[in-house]
Coordinates of C-alpha atoms in Angstrom, one line a residue:
M6 CA 21.4 2.4 5.8
R7 CA 18.4 1.4 3.6
T8 CA 15.8 3.7 2.1
L9 CA 12.2 3.2 3.1
K10 CA 11.3 1.7 -0.3
E11 CA 14.1 -1.0 0.4
L12 CA 12.8 -1.5 3.9
L13 CA 9.3 -2.2 2.8
S14 CA 10.3 -4.1 -0.3
A15 CA 11.8 -6.7 2.3
D16 CA 8.2 -7.6 3.6
R17 CA 8.3 -11.3 2.6
F18 CA 4.6 -11.9 2.3
A19 CA 4.0 -8.9 0.1
A20 CA 7.1 -9.7 -2.1
E21 CA 6.0 -13.3 -2.5
A22 CA 2.6 -11.9 -3.7
G23 CA 4.4 -10.0 -6.2
V24 CA 3.9 -6.4 -4.9
E25 CA 6.3 -3.9 -6.1
L26 CA 6.7 -0.5 -4.7
L27 CA 7.0 2.0 -7.5
E28 CA 7.1 5.6 -5.9
I29 CA 7.0 7.0 -2.3
S30 CA 6.9 10.6 -1.5
P31 CA 5.7 12.3 1.7
G32 CA 1.9 11.5 1.8
Y33 CA 1.8 9.5 -1.3
A34 CA 2.8 6.1 -2.7
K35 CA 2.3 3.8 -5.8
A36 CA 2.6 0.2 -6.1
R37 CA 1.6 -2.6 -8.4
M38 CA 1.0 -6.3 -8.5
K39 CA 0.7 -8.6 -11.6
V40 CA -2.3 -10.9 -11.2
T41 CA -1.2 -14.5 -12.2
E42 CA -2.7 -17.8 -12.0
T43 CA -1.6 -18.1 -8.5
H44 CA -3.6 -15.1 -7.4
L45 CA -6.8 -16.6 -8.7
N46 CA -9.5 -17.9 -6.2
A47 CA -11.9 -20.8 -7.2
G48 CA -14.1 -18.4 -9.3
G49 CA -11.2 -17.5 -11.6
V50 CA -10.8 -14.0 -10.3
C51 CA -8.1 -12.4 -8.1
Q52 CA -8.5 -13.4 -4.5
G53 CA -9.4 -10.5 -2.1
G54 CA -6.6 -11.2 0.2
A55 CA -4.1 -10.7 -2.5
L56 CA -5.7 -7.3 -3.5
F57 CA -5.5 -6.4 0.3
T58 CA -1.9 -7.2 0.6
L59 CA -1.2 -5.0 -2.3
A60 CA -3.3 -2.1 -0.6
D61 CA -1.7 -2.6 2.7
L62 CA 1.9 -2.4 1.7
T63 CA 0.9 0.8 -0.3
F64 CA -0.6 2.1 2.9
A65 CA 2.5 1.1 4.9
A66 CA 4.8 3.2 2.5
V67 CA 2.5 6.2 2.9
A68 CA 1.9 5.9 6.6
N69 CA 5.8 5.7 7.1
S70 CA 6.7 8.2 4.6
R71 CA 6.9 10.8 7.4
E72 CA 10.0 8.7 8.5
K73 CA 8.2 7.8 11.9
L74 CA 7.3 4.1 12.8
T75 CA 3.6 3.9 11.8
L76 CA 1.5 0.9 12.5
S77 CA -1.8 0.0 11.0
L78 CA -4.8 0.5 13.5
N79 CA -7.7 -0.5 11.1
A80 CA -8.4 -1.2 7.6
N81 CA -11.7 -1.3 5.5
I82 CA -11.7 -2.5 2.0
T83 CA -14.5 -2.4 -0.5
F84 CA -14.1 -4.6 -3.7
L85 CA -15.9 -3.0 -6.6
R86 CA -14.9 -5.0 -9.9
A87 CA -13.2 -8.4 -10.4
V88 CA -9.8 -8.7 -12.0
S89 CA -8.4 -12.0 -13.4
E90 CA -5.2 -10.8 -15.3
G91 CA -2.7 -8.0 -15.9
Y92 CA -1.5 -5.4 -13.5
V93 CA -3.3 -3.9 -10.6
Y94 CA -2.1 -0.6 -9.5
A95 CA -2.4 1.0 -5.9
E96 CA -2.2 4.6 -5.3
A97 CA -2.3 5.9 -1.7
N98 CA -2.8 9.3 -0.3
E99 CA -2.5 10.4 3.2
V100 CA -6.0 12.2 3.5
Y101 CA -5.3 13.5 7.0
N102 CA -1.7 13.9 8.4
H103 CA -2.2 13.8 11.9
F104 CA 1.1 13.5 14.2
R105 CA -0.4 10.4 15.9
V106 CA -3.3 8.9 14.0
P107 CA -2.9 9.5 10.1
F108 CA -5.7 8.5 7.7
V109 CA -4.8 7.1 4.2
E110 CA -7.0 6.2 1.3
V111 CA -5.8 3.6 -1.2
R112 CA -7.3 3.2 -4.6
L113 CA -6.7 -0.1 -6.7
M114 CA -7.1 0.2 -10.6
D115 CA -6.5 -2.0 -13.4
E116 CA -4.4 -1.2 -16.6
Q117 CA -7.4 0.5 -17.9
Q118 CA -7.8 2.8 -15.1
Q119 CA -11.1 1.1 -13.9
L120 CA -11.4 1.2 -10.0
I121 CA -11.0 -2.2 -8.6
A122 CA -11.3 -1.6 -4.8
V123 CA -10.9 1.2 -2.3
M124 CA -9.2 0.7 1.1
T125 CA -9.3 3.2 3.9
S126 CA -7.0 2.8 6.8
S127 CA -5.7 4.7 9.9
G128 CA -2.5 4.1 11.7
Y129 CA -0.8 4.7 14.9
R130 CA 2.4 6.9 14.5
K131 CA 5.0 6.2 17.2
N132 CA 7.6 8.7 18.3
E133 CA 10.1 6.3 17.2
E134 CA 12.2 7.5 14.0
L135 CA 12.5 5.1 11.2
N136 CA 16.2 4.1 10.6
V137 CA 16.0 4.9 7.0
E138 CA 17.9 7.0 4.6
G139 CA 15.3 8.9 2.6
L140 CA 12.2 7.4 1.0
E141 CA 13.4 6.0 -2.4

């Protein structure tokens, strides 16, 4: 049986983008992505979709950290600063642990701890238990 971290690390799109889960605990998750040339848009900065992918997988880690299948209902991201190289870190906190509709905030920061973007998202938590053996 896999852990939640192993299960989510098998997300092919996020893995292809270079997203790496670093830590998962109940109501918290941290991930990172190294911005490379393939992440850059025509303006020479990291494409918003790549940053959203990092935030979205980190949301999934937090939302599923209660070991119940939780799917995203909505997401809103605000980009605050451009980044064109180095690691971007995502830290997600479950702001509201509702048994059915949890609410999560994900903050993206660069290596200097400058805020890059903020995503808020809610999920739909099903009754279905995840087939995982622990979080990490």
